[in-house]
Short mmCIF file of C-alpha atoms in Angstrom, two decimals:
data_model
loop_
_atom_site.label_atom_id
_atom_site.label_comp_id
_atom_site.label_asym_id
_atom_site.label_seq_id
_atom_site.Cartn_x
_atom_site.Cartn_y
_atom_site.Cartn_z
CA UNK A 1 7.21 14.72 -13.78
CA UNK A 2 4.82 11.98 -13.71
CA UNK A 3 5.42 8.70 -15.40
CA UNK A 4 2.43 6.61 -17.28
CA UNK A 5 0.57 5.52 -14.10
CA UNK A 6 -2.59 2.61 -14.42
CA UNK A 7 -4.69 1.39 -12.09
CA UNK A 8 -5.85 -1.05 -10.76
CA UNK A 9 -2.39 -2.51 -10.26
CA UNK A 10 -3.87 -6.10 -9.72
CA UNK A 11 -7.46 -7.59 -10.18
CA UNK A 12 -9.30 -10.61 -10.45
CA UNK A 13 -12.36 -11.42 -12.42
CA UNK A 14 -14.55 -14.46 -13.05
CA UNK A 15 -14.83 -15.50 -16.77
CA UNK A 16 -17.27 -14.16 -18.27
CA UNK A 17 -17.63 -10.48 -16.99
CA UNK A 18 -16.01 -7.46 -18.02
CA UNK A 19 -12.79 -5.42 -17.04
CA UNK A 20 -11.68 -1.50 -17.42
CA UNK A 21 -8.54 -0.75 -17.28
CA UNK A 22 -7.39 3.05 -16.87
CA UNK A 23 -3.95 5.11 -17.97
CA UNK A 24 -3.03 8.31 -17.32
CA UNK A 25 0.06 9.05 -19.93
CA UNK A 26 3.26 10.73 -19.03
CA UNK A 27 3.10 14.78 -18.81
CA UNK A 28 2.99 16.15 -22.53
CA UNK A 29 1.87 12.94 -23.93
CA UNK A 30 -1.07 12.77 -26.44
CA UNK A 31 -0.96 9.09 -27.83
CA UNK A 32 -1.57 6.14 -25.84
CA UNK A 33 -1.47 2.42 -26.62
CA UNK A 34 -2.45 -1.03 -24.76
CA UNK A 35 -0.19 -3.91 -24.80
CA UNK A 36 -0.85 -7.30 -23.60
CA UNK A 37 2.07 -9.31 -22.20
CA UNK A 38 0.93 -12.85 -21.47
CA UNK A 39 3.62 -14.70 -18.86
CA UNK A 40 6.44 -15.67 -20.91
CA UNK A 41 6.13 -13.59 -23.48
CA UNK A 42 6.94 -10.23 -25.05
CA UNK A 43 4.11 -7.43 -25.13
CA UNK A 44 1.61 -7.80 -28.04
CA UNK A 45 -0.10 -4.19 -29.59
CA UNK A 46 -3.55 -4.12 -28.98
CA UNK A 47 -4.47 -0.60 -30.30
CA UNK A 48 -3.60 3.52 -30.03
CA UNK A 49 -5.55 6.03 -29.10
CA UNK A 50 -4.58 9.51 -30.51
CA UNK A 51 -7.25 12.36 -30.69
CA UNK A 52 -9.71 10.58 -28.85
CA UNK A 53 -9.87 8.03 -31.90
CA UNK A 54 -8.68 4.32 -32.38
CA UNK A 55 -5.37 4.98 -34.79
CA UNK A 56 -4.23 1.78 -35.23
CA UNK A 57 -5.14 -1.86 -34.15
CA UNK A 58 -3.44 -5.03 -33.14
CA UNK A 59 -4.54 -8.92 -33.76
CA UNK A 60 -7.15 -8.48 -30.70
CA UNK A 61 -10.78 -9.44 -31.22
CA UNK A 62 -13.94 -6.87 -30.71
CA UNK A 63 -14.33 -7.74 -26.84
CA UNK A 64 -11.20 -5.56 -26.39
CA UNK A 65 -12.48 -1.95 -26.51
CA UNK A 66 -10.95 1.30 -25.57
CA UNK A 67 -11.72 5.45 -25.24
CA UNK A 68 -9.27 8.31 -24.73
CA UNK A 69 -10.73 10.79 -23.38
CA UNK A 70 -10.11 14.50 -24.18
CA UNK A 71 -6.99 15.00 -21.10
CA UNK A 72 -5.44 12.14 -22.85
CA UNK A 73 -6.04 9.74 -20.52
CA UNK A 74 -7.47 6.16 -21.51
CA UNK A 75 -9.62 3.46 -20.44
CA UNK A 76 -9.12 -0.32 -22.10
CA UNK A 77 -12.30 -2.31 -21.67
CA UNK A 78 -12.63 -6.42 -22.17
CA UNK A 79 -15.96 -7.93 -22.21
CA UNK A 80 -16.58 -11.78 -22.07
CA UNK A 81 -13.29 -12.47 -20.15
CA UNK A 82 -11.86 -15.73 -21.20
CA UNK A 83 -9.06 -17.50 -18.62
CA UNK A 84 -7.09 -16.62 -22.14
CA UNK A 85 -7.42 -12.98 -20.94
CA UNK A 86 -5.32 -13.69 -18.06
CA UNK A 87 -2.02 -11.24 -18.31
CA UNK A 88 -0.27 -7.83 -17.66
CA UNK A 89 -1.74 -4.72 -19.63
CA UNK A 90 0.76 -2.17 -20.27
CA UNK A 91 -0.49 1.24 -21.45
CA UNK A 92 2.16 2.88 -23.20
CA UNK A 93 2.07 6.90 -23.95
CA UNK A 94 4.11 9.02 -26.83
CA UNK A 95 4.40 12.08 -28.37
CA UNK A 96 1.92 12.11 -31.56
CA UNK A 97 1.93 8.88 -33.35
CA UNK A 98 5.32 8.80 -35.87
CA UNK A 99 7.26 5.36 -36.10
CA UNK A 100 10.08 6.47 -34.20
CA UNK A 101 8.48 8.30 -31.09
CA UNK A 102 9.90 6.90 -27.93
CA UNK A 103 7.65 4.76 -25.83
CA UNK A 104 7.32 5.07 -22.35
CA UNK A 105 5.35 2.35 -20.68
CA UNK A 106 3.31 2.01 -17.14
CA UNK A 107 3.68 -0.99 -14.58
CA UNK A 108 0.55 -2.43 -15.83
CA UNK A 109 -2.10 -3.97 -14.69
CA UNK A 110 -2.19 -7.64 -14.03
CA UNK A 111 -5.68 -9.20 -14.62
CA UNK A 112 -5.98 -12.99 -13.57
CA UNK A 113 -9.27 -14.34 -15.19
CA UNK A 114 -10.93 -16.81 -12.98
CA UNK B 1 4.70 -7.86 -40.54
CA UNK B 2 7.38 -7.24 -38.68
CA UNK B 3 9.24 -10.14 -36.95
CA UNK B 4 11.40 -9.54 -33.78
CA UNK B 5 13.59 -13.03 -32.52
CA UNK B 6 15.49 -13.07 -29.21
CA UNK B 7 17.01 -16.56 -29.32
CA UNK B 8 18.60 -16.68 -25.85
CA UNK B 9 15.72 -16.86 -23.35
CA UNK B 10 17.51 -17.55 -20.35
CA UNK B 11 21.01 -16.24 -19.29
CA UNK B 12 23.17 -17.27 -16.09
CA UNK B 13 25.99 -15.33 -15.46
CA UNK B 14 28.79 -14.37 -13.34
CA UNK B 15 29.04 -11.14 -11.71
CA UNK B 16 31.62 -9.23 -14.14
CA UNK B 17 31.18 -11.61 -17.16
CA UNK B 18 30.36 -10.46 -20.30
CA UNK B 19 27.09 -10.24 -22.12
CA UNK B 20 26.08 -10.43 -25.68
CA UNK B 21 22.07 -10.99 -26.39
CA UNK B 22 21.01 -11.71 -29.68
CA UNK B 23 18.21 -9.52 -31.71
CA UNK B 24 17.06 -10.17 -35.05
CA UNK B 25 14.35 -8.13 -37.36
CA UNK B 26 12.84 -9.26 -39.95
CA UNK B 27 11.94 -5.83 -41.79
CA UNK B 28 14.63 -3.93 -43.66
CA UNK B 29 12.82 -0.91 -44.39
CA UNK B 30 13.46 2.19 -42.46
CA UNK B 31 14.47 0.54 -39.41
CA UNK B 32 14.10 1.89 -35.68
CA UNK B 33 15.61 -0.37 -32.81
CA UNK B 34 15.16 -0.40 -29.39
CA UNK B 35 16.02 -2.75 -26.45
CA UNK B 36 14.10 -2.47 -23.54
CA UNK B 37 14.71 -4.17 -19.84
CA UNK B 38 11.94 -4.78 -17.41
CA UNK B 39 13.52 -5.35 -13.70
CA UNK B 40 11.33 -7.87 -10.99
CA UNK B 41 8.21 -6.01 -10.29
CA UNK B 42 9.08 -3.01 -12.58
CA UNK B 43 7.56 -1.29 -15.80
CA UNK B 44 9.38 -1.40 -19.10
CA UNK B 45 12.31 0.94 -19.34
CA UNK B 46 14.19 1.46 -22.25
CA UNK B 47 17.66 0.58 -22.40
CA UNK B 48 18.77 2.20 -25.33
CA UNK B 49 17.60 3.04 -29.26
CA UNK B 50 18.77 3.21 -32.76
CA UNK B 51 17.14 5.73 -35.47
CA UNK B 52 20.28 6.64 -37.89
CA UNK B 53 23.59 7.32 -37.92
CA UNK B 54 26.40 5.38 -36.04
CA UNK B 55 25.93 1.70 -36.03
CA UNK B 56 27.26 1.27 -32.42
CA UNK B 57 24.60 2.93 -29.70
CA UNK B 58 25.37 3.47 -25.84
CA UNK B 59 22.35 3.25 -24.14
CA UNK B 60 21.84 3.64 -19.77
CA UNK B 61 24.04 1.12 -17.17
CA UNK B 62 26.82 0.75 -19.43
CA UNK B 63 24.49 -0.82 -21.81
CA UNK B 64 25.18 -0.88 -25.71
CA UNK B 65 24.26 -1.98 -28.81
CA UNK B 66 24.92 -2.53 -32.52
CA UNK B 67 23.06 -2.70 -35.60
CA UNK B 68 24.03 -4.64 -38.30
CA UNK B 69 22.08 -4.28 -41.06
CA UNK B 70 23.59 -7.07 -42.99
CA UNK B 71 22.63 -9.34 -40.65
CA UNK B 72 19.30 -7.66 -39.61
CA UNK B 73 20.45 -7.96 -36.24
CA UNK B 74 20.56 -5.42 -33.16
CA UNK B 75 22.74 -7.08 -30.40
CA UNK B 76 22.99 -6.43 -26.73
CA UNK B 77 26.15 -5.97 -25.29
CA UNK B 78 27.59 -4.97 -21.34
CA UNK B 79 31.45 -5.89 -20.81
CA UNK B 80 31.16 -6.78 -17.05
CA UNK B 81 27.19 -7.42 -15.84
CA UNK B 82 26.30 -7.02 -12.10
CA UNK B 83 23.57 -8.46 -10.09
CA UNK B 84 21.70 -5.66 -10.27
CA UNK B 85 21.46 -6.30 -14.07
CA UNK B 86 18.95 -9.42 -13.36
CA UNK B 87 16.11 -8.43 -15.69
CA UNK B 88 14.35 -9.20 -18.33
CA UNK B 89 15.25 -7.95 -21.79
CA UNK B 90 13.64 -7.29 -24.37
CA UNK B 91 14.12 -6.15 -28.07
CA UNK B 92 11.82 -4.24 -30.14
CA UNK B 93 10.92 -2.69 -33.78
CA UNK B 94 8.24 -0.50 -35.43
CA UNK B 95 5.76 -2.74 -37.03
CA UNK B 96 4.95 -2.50 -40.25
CA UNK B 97 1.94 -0.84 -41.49
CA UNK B 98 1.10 0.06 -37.40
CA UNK B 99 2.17 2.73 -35.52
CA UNK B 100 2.84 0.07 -32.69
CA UNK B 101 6.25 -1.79 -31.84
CA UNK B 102 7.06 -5.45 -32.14
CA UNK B 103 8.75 -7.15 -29.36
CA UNK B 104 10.45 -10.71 -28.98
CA UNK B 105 9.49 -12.87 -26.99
CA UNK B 106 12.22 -11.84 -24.06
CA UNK B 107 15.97 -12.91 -22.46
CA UNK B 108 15.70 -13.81 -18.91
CA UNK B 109 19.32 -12.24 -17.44
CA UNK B 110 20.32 -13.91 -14.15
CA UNK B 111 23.50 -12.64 -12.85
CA UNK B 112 24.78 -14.92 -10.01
CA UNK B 113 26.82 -12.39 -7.25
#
């Protein structure tokens, strides 16, 4: 049984241009979220995907952007990439979108912004 | 919003010490806990959780924790760490008003052999 896999596991990208980030969730999973995890520091909610729609939404400006697509897999986009952007995405999956689901997380992606 | 505060962020220990590592919430609704662990070069796994019921929660590796609700806290606890317990650790909580958890900021465990 397949875990939440992303890809790509590491990038680099020159400020300025844009990033997508992609998730498959773990088998039987229908809800995915994006975390950012700056070095440091505990991972911050960017936003959910459930249905194909944005559920919920974290303290993240407009330039972070994301799509589920019907398999429940999910892309996170970030245009404009600040040096700020620099960190570990985690794409998380669950089972429908109640407080208490148990979150399973990928290895992330690390992005270093140039 | 919910608050989550890990106030040890580094650890050093002995092989076979003890460890305690403090959790505290800031939201006393309906409360769900979880601790989480992230190993070098690993994802997030989670260590253990608390929904309802008995205070005291065994979680994987010997791990376990307990809520006080008094104290809004949710402490870590292992009697006897090993190396292979070098992690990071981190404690987390539903957010409030998001479908999305809270996590502090992270303990750094190093156990020494």
């Amino acid at each position: 049984d397949a875990g939440v896999t992303q890809s790509p596991t590491h990038l680099i990208k020159t400020r300025g241009q844009q990033v997508t980030l992609r998730c498959s969730p773990k088998s039987g999973h229908d809800t995915v979220s994006w975390y950012q995890q700056a070095l440091g520091q505990g991972p911050q909610f960017i936003f959910q995907y459930y249905e194909e729609e944005e559920r919920q939404r974290g303290n993240f400006p407009d330039r972070f952007s994301g799509h589920q697509f019907p398999n429940y897999s999910s892309e996170l986009n970030v245009n404009a990439l600040l040096l700020g952007d620099s960190a570990l995405y985690l794409c998380a999956s669950s089972v429908g979108v109640g407080r208490g689901n148990t979150i399973y997380f990928g290895e992330g992606s690390w992005l270093t912004v140039v | 919003a919910q608050s989550v505060s890990q106030h040890n962020h580094h650890v050093i220990l002995s092989e076979a010490a003890s460890l305690e590592l403090g959790c505290n919430y800031s939201y006393g609704g309906t409360v769900n806990l979880f601790w989480y662990v992230q190993y070098p070069g690993q994802h997030l796994q989670l260590l253990l959780k608390y929904f309802s019921g008995d205070p005291l929660v065994k979680g994987i590796k010997g791990f376990e924790a307990e809520f006080i609700k008094s104290k809004f806290s949710f402490n870590l606890r292992k009697p006897s760490v090993q190396w292979s317990d070098t992690a990071e650790y981190f404690c987390a909580a539903p957010d409030t008003g998001r479908r999305a958890l809270t996590f502090g900021s992270g303990t750094r465990l190093q156990v020494q052999p």
